[in-house]
Short mmCIF file of C-alpha atoms in Angstrom, two decimals:
data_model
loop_
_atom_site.label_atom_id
_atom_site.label_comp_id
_atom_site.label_asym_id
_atom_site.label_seq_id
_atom_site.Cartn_x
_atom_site.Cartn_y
_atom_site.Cartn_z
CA UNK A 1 14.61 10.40 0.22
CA UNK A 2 11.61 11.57 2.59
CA UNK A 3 9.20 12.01 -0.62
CA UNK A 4 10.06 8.98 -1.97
CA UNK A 5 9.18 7.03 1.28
CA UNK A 6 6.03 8.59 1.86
CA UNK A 7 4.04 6.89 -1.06
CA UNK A 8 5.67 3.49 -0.89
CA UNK A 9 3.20 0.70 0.98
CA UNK A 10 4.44 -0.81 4.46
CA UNK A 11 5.14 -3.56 2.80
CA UNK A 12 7.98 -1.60 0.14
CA UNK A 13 9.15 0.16 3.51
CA UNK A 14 9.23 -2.80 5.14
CA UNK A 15 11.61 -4.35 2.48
CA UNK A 16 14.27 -1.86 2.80
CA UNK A 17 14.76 -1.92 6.12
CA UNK A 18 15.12 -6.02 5.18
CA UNK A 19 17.91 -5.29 2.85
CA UNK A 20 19.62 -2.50 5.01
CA UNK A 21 18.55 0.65 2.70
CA UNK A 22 17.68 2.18 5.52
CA UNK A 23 17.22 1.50 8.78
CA UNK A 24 13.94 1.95 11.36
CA UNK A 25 15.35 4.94 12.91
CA UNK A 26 15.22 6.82 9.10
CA UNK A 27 11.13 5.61 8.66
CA UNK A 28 10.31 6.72 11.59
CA UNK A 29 11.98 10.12 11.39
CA UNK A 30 10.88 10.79 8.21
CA UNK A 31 7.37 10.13 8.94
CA UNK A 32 7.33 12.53 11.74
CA UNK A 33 8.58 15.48 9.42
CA UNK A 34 5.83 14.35 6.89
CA UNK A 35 2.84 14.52 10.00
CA UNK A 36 4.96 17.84 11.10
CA UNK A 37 4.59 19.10 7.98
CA UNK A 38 1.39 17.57 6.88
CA UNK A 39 -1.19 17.58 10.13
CA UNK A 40 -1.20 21.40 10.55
CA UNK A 41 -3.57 21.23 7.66
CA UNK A 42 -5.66 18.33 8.19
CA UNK A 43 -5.44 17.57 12.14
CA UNK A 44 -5.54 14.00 12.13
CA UNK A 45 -2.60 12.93 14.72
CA UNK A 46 -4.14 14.15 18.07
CA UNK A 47 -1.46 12.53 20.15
CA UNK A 48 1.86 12.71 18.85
CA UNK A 49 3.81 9.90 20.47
CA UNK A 50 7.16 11.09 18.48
CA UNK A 51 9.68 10.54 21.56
CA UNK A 52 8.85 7.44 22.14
CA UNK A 53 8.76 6.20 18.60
CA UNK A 54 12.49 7.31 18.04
CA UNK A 55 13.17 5.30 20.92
CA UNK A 56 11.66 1.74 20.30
CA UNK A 57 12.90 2.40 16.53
CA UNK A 58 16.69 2.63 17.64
CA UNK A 59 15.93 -0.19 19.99
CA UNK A 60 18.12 -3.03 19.08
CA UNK A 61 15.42 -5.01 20.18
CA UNK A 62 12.37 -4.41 17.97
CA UNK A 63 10.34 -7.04 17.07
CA UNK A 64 11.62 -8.59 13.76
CA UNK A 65 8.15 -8.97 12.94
CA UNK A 66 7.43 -8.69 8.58
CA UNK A 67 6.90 -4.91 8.99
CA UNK A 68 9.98 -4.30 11.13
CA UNK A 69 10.81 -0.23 11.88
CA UNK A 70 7.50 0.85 9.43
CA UNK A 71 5.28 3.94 11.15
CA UNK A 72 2.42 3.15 12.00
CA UNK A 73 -0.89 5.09 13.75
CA UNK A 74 -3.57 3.77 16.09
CA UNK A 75 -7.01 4.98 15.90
CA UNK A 76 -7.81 6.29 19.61
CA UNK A 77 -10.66 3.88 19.92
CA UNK A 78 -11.02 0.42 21.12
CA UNK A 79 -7.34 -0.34 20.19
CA UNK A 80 -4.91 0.82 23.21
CA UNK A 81 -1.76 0.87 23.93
CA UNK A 82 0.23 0.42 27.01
CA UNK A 83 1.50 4.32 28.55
CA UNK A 84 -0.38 6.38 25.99
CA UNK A 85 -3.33 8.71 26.15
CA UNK A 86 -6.49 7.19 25.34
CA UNK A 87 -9.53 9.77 24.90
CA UNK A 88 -11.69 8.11 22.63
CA UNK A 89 -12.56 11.20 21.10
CA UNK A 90 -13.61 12.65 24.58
CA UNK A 91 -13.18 15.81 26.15
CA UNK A 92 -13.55 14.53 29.64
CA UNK A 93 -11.36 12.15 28.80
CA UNK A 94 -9.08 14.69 27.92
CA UNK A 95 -9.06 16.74 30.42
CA UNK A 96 -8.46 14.16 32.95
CA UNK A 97 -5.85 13.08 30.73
CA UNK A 98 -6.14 9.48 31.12
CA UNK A 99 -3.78 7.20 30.17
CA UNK A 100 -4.38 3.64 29.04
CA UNK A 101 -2.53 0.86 31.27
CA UNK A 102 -2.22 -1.92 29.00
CA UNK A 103 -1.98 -3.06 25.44
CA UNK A 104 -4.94 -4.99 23.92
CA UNK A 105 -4.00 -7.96 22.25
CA UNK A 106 -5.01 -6.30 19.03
CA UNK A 107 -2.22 -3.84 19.51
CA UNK A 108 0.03 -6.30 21.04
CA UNK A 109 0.66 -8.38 17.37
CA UNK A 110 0.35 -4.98 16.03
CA UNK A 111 4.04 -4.50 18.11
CA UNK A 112 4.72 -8.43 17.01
CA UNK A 113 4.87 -7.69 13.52
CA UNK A 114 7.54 -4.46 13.69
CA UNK A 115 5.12 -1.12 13.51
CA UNK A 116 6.31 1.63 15.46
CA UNK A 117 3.26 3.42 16.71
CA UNK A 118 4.17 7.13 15.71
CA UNK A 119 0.43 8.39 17.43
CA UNK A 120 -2.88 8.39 17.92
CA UNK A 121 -5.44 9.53 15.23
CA UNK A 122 -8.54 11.49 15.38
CA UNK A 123 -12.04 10.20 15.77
CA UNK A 124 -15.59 11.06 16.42
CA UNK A 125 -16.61 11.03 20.13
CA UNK A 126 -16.96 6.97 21.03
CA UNK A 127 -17.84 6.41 17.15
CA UNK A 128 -21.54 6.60 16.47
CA UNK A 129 -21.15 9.14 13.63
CA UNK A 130 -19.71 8.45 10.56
CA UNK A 131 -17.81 12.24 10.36
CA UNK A 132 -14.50 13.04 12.54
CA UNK A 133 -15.33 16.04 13.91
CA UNK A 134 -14.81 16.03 18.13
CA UNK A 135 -15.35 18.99 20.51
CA UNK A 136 -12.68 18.01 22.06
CA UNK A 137 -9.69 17.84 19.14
CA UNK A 138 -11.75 19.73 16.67
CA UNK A 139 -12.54 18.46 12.75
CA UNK A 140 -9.86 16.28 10.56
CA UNK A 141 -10.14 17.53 7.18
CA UNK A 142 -10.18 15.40 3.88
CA UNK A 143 -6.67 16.06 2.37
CA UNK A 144 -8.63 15.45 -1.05
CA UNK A 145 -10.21 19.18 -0.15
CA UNK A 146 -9.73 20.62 2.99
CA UNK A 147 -13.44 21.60 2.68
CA UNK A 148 -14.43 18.34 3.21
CA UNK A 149 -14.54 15.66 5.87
CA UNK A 150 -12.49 12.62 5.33
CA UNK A 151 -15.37 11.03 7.21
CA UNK A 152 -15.45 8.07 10.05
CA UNK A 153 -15.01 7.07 12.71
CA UNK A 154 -11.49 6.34 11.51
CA UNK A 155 -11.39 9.56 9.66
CA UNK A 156 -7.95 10.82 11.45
CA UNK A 157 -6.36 7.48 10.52
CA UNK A 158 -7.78 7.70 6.65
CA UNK A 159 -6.44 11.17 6.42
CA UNK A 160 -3.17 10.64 7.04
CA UNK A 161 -2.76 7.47 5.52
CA UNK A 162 -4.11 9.84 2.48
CA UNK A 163 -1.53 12.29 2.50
CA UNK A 164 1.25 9.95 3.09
CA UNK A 165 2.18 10.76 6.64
CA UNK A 166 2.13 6.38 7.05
CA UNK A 167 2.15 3.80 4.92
CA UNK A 168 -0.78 2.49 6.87
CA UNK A 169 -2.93 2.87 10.15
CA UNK A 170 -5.40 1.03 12.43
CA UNK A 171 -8.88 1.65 11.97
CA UNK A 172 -12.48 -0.19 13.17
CA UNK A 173 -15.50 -0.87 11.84
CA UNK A 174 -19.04 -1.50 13.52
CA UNK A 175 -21.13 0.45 10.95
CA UNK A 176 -18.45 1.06 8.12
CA UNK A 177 -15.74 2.86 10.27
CA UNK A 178 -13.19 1.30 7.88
CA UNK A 179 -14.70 1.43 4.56
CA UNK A 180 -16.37 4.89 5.01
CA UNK A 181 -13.56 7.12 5.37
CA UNK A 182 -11.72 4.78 2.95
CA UNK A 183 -14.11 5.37 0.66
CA UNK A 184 -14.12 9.51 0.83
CA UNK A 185 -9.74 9.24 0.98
CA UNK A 186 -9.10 7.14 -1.82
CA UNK A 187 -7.97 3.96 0.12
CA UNK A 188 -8.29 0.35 0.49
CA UNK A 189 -10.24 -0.38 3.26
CA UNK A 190 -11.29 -4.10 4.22
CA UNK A 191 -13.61 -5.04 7.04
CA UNK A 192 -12.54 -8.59 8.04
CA UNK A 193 -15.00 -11.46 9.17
CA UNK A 194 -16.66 -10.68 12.24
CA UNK A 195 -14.04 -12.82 14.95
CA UNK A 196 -11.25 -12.81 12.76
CA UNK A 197 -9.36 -10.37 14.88
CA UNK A 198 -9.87 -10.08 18.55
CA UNK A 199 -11.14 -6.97 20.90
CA UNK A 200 -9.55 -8.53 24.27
CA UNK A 201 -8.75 -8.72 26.38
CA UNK A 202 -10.97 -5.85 27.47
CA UNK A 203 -13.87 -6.93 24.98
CA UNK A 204 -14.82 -10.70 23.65
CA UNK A 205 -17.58 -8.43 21.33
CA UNK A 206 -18.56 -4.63 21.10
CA UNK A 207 -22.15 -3.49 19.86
CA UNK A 208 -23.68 -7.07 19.60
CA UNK A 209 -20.76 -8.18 17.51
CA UNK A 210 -21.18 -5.50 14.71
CA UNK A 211 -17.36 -4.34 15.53
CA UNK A 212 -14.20 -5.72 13.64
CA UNK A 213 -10.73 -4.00 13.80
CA UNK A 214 -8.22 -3.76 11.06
CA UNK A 215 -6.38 -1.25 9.06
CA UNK A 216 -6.53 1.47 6.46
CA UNK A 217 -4.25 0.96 3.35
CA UNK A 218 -2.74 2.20 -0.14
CA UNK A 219 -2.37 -1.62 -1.27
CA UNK A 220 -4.21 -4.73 -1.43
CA UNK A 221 -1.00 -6.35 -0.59
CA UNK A 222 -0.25 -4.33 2.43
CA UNK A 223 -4.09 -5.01 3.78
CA UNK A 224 -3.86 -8.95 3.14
CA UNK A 225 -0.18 -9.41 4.92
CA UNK A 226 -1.48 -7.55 7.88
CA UNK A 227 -4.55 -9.40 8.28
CA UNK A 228 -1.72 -12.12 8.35
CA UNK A 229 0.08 -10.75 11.05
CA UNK A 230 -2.84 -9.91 13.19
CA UNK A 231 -5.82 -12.23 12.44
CA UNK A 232 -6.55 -15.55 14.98
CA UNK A 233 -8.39 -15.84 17.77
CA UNK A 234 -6.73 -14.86 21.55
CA UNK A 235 -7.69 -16.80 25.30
CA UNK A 236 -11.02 -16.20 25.92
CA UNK A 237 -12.73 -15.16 22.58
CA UNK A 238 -16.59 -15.90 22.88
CA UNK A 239 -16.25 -16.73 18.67
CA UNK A 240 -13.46 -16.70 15.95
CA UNK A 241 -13.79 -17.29 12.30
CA UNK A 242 -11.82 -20.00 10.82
CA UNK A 243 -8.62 -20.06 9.77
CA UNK A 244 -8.07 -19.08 5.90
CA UNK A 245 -6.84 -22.66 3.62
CA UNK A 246 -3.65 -20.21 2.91
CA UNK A 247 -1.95 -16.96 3.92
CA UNK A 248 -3.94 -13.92 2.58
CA UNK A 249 -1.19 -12.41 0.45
CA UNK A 250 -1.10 -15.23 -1.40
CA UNK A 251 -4.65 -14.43 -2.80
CA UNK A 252 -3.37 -11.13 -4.18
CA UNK A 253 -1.44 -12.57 -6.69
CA UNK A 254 -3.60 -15.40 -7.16
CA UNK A 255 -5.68 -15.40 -10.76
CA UNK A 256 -9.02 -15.27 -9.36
CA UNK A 257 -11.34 -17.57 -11.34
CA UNK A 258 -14.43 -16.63 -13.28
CA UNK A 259 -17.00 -15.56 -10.32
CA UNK A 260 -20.17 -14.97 -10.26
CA UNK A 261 -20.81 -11.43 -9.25
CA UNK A 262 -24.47 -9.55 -8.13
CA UNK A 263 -24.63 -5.96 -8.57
CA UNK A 264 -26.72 -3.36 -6.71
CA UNK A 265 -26.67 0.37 -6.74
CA UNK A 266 -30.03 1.08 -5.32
CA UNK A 267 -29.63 1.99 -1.42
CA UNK A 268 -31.26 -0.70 0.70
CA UNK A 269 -35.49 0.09 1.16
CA UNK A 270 -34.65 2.95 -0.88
CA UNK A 271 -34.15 5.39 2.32
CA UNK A 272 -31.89 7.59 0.65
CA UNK A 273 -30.90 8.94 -3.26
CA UNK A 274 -28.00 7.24 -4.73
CA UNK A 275 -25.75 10.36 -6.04
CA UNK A 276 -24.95 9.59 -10.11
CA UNK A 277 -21.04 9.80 -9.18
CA UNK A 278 -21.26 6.65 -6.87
CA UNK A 279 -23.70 4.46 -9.10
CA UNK A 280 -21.73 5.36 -11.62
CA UNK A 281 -18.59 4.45 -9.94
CA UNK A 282 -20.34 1.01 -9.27
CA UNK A 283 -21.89 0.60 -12.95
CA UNK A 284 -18.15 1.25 -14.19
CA UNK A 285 -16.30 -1.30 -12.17
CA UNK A 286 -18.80 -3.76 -13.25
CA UNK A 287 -18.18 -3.50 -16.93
CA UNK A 288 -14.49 -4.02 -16.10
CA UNK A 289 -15.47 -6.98 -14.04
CA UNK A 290 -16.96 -8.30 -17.43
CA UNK A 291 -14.21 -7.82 -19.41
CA UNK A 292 -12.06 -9.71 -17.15
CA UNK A 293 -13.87 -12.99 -17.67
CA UNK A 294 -16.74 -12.52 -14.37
CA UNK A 295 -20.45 -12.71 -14.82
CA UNK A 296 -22.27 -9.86 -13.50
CA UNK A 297 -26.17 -9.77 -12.65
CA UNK A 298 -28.29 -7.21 -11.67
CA UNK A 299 -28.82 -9.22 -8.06
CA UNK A 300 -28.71 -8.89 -4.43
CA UNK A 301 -30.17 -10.32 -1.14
CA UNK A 302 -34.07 -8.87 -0.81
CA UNK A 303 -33.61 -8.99 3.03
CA UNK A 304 -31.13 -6.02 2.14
CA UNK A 305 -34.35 -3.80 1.92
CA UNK A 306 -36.08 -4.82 4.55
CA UNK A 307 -37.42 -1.32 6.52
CA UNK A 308 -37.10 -2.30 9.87
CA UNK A 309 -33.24 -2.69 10.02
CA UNK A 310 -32.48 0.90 10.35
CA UNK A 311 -34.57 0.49 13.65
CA UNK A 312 -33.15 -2.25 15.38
CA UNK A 313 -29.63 -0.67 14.40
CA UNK A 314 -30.52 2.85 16.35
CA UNK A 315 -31.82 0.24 19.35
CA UNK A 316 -28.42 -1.75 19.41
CA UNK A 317 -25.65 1.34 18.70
CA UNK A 318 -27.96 3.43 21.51
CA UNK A 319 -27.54 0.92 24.13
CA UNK A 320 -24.17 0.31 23.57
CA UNK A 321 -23.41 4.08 24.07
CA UNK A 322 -25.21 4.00 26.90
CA UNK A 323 -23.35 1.72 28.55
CA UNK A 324 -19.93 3.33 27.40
CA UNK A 325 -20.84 6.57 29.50
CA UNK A 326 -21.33 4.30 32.43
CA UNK A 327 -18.52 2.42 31.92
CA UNK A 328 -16.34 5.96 31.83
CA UNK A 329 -18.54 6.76 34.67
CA UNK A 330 -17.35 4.65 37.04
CA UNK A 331 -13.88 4.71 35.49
CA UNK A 332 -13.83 8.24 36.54
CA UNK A 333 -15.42 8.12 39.97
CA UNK A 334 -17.95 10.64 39.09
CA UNK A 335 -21.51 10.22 36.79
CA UNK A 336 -20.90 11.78 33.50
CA UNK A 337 -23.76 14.40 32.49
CA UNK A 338 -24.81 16.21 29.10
CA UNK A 339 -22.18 18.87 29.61
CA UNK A 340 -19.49 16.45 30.13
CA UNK A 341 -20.28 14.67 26.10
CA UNK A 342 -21.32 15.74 23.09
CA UNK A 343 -24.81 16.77 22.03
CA UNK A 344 -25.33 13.83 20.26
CA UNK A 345 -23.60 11.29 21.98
CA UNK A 346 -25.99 12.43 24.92
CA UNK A 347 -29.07 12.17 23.19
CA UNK A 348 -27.99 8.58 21.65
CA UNK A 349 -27.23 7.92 25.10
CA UNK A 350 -30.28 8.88 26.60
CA UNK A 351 -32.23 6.79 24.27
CA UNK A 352 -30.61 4.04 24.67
CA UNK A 353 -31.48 4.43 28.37
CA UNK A 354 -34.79 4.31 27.51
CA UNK A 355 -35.01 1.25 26.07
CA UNK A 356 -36.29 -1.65 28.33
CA UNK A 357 -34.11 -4.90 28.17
CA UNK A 358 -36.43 -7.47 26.39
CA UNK A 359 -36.77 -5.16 23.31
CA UNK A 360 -32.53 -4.95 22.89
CA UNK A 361 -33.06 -8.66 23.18
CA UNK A 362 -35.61 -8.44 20.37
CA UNK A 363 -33.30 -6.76 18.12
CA UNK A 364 -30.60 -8.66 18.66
CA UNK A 365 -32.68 -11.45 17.82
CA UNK A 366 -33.74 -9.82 14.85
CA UNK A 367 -30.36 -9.08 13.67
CA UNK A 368 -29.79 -13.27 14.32
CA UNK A 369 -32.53 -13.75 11.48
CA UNK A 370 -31.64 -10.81 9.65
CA UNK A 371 -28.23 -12.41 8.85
CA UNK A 372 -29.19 -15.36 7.45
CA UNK A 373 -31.63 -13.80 5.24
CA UNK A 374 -28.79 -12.33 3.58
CA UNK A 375 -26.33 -15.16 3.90
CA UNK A 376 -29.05 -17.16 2.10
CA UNK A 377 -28.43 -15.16 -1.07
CA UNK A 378 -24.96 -16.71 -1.77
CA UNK A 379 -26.18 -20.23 -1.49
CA UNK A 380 -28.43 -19.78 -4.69
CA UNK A 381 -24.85 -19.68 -6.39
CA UNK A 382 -23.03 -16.32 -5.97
CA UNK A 383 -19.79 -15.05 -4.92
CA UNK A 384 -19.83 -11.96 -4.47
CA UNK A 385 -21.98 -8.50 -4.29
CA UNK A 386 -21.08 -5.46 -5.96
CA UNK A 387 -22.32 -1.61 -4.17
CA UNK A 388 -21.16 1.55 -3.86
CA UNK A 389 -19.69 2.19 -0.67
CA UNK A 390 -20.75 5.22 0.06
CA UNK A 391 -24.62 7.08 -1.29
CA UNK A 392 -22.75 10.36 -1.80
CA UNK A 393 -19.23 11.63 -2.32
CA UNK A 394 -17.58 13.12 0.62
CA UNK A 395 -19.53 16.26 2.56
CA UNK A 396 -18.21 19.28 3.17
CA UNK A 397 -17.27 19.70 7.47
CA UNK A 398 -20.27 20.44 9.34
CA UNK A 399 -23.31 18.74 7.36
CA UNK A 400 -23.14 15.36 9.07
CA UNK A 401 -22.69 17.63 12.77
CA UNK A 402 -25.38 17.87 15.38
CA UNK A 403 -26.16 21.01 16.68
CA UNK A 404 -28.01 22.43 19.69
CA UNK A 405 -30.88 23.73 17.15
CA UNK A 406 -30.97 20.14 15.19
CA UNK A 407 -29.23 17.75 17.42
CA UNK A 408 -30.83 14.84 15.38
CA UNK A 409 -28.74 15.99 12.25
CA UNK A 410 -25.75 13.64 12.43
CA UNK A 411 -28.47 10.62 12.41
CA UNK A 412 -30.13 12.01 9.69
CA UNK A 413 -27.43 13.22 7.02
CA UNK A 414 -25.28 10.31 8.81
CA UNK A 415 -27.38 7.74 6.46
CA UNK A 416 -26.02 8.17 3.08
CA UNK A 417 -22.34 7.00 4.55
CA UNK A 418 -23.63 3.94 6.42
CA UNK A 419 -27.06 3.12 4.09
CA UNK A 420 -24.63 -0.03 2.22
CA UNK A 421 -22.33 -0.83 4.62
CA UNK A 422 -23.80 -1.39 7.61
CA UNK A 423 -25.92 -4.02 6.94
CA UNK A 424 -22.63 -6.38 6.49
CA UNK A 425 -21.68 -5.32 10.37
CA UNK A 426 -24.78 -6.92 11.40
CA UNK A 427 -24.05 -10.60 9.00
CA UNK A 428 -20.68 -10.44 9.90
CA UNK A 429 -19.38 -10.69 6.65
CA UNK A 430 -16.18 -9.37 5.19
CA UNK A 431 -16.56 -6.22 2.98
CA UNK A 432 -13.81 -4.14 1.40
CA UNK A 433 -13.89 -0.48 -0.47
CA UNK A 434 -11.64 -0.13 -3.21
CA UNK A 435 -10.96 3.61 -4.76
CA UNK A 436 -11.64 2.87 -8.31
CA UNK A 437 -13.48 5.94 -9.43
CA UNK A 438 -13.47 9.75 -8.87
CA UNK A 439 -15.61 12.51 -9.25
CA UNK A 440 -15.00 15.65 -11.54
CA UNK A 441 -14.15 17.56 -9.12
CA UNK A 442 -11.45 14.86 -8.09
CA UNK A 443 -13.43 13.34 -4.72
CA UNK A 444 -12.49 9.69 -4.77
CA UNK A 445 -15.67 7.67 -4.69
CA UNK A 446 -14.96 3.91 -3.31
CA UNK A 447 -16.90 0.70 -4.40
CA UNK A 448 -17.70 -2.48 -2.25
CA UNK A 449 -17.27 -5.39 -2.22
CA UNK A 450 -18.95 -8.28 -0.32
CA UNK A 451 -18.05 -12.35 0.14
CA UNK A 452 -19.86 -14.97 2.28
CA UNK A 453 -18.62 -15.21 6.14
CA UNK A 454 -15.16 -15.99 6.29
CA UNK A 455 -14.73 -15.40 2.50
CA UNK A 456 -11.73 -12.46 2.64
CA UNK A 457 -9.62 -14.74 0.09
CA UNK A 458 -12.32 -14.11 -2.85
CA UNK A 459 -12.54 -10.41 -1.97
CA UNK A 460 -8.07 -10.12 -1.68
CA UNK A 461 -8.34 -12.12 -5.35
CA UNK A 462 -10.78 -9.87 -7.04
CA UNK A 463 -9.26 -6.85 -5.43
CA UNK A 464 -5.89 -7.37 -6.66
CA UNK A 465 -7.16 -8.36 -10.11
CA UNK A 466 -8.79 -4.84 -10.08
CA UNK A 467 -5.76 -3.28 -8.54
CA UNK A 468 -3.50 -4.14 -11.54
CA UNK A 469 -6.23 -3.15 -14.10
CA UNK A 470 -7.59 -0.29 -12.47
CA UNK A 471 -4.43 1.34 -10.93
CA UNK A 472 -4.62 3.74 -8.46
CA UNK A 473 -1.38 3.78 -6.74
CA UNK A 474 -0.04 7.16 -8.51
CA UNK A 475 -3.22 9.03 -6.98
CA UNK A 476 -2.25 12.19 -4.84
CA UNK A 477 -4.82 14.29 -3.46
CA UNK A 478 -3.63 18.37 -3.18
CA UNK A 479 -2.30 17.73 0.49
CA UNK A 480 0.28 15.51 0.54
CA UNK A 481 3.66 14.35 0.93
#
């Protein structure tokens, strides 16, 4: 029965053990001999938590949350849980081997609602680069070609999610962490409203607010009932974005109604080439989008090509990383130097080091201004913008890595993975990829999808109206289940 689990959703998984087809105990096992079998090749479960998993599953006491006894991974970033190793993609961390003390509250209704955390998945060191390739676990590979990087920063969690290892797994998003790697794995990947799930109890915001937390998916169904599950502010929250009028899952099913859509596949100020696979991936989607009753414009905010964001992004994301080497400073007694990270999570560092107070201030600021720029598009009557996700296909491992020779490389060929999604980190708004096209050579190439602030019911609507007519459920890539 293993391969028939491995490609349902949590939500099918979840259903059996309802109706007492098979029990928590079974899901879990299985899913361990799928990563044992699977993560050899790809290397995107860095801590196996397998022990303990069998454990809580045959506890008579697991939450009877909706997704009761389905596995389930957490990225090792921002999301911790209580007794595990948390490395953040470190080596330091890793050597010390430091273990997290608590659970955040993120992972705590993660526990509510029944997952059984099987591990922790692979990511880029503290998340500024959108490729999962650490020193210190060594490169997740795409299970679409093993060439390739599944991207990041929640490449591990994409990956295996990919080859059906889980159903589903936690991922984060403060420059298009989610929808990146969802995009180069084929998945559905939704960046939710910026306060619609919390970062405490250790955060109330993380890189001037550009950070959200949810999960990576096979199904528009599984990705609304988890927002669900999860979603609502916590004690404390500086900001929260309002409750929805109904439950999410209700808007998959829901007959979305004629909607006026903008469409854009020229990257913002033109800073990089748009490769013909992912306009064409957009240009497709939006002729289906016609033919299902929606009017589509060639549209899109002007403030999206403004020059100066790409700037005042660096300024933020630098500072922030500064502070997170102080922060592990302290947290290991000792100050952390440049043979203790990563060569370009030191020079991001350093940078951000550099730059006095009042001009992170003026970015900020800028970002304020910047947001409703953009906002003020969909109040000249539209509800939604259409992009390509990503401005290339997936890379092959290595070209989006800094080296000692070119340690500004992962900045550089880092652009064409966050050119369209980042700017919707920095409004706040919710975004989702959607793998509705793939390349000859059988890369799946994802396309976005943007609503106003607090708006994830129009982009759960269209999304499962594109689901149905654009299947992609039967999709394997080579490695797999």
């Amino acid at each position: 029965m293993s391969d028939e689990l491995a490609f349902l959703d949590a939500t099918a998984q979840a259903d059996l053990v309802r109706r007492g087809e098979v029990s928590p105990a079974e899901l879990v096992d299985r899913a361990i001999e799928r990563i044992e079998k699977l993560d050899p090749q790809l290397n995107a479960v860095i801590t196996p938590l397998f022990e303990k998993a069998r454990k809580q599953a045959r506890d008579p006491n697991l939450p009877r949350g909706p997704f009761r006894g389905v596995p389930f991974l957490l990225k090792d970033l921002v999301c911790q849980s209580a007794g595990d190793p948390y490395h953040c993609g470190m080596k330091v961390l890793r050597e010390r081997g430091w273990i997290s003390d608590h659970d955040t509250y993120l992972a705590a209704r993660f526990r509510a609602a029944g997952f059984v955390f099987l591990g922790k998945t692979n990511v880029p060191e503290l998340g500024p680069i959108p490729t999962t390739e650490p020193e210190a676990y060594g490169p997740t590979r795409n299970p679409w070609d093993t060439a390739r990087s599944p991207l990041g920063s929640s490449g591990g969690s994409a990956a295996a999610v990919a080859s059906g290892m889980v159903p589903v797994a936690h991922g984060n998003d403060g420059g298009g962490s989610i929808r990146i790697p969802a995009s180069a794995c084929g998945l559905v990947g939704l960046k939710p409203s910026r306060g619609r799930t919390s970062l405490g109890p250790d955060l109330g915001e993380s890189w001037h607010g550009l950070v959200a937390e949810h999960v990576l998916a096979r199904s528009v169904r599984d990705t609304a009932a988890i927002l669900d599950a999860v979603a609502g502010p916590m004690p404390g929250d500086p900001y929260f974005a309002p409750p929805p009028a109904r439950p999410f899952l209700l808007e998959v099913e829901a007959q979305p109604r004629p909607l006026r859509i903008g469409f854009w596949t020229e990257a913002p100020n033109r800073a990089v080439a748009v490769h013909p696979e992912c306009k064409k991936a957009a240009e497709s989607v939006a002729t289906l989008l016609g033919s299902l009753g929606h009017r589509v414009e060639e549209a899109h905010p002007r403030a999206l090509e403004e020059e100066e964001f790409q700037h005042h992004m660096a300024t933020v994301v630098c500072c922030w990383t500064a502070r997170d080497l102080d922060y592990w400073s302290g947290q290991l007694g000792r100050k952390l130097g440049p043979d203790d990270v990563e060569i370009y999570t030191w020079l991001v560092a350093e940078r951000g080091k550099g730059i006095p107070a009042s001009e992170y201030i003026a970015s900020t600021q800028w970002f304020e201004a910047y947001s409703r720029r953009v906002a003020a598009w969909w109040e000249e009557g539209f509800d939604v913008l259409l992009t390509p996700t990503l401005a290339e296909p997936p890379p092959l491992l290595g070209d989006v890595k800094s080296t000692k020779e070119n340690p500004d490389r992962g900045l550089v060929r880092g652009l064409p993975f966050v050119v369209f999604t980042a700017p919707f980190n920095v409004t706040g708004q919710p975004a989702i990829s959607l793998p509705l096209h793939w390349t000859p050579e059988g890369l799946p190439v994802g396309v976005q999808f943007v609503a106003p602030y607090a708006r994830e019911d129009l982009l759960l609507a269209i999304a499962g109206q594109l689901e149905k007519a654009c299947p992609w459920k039967d999709r394997k890539p080579p490695v797999h289940a």
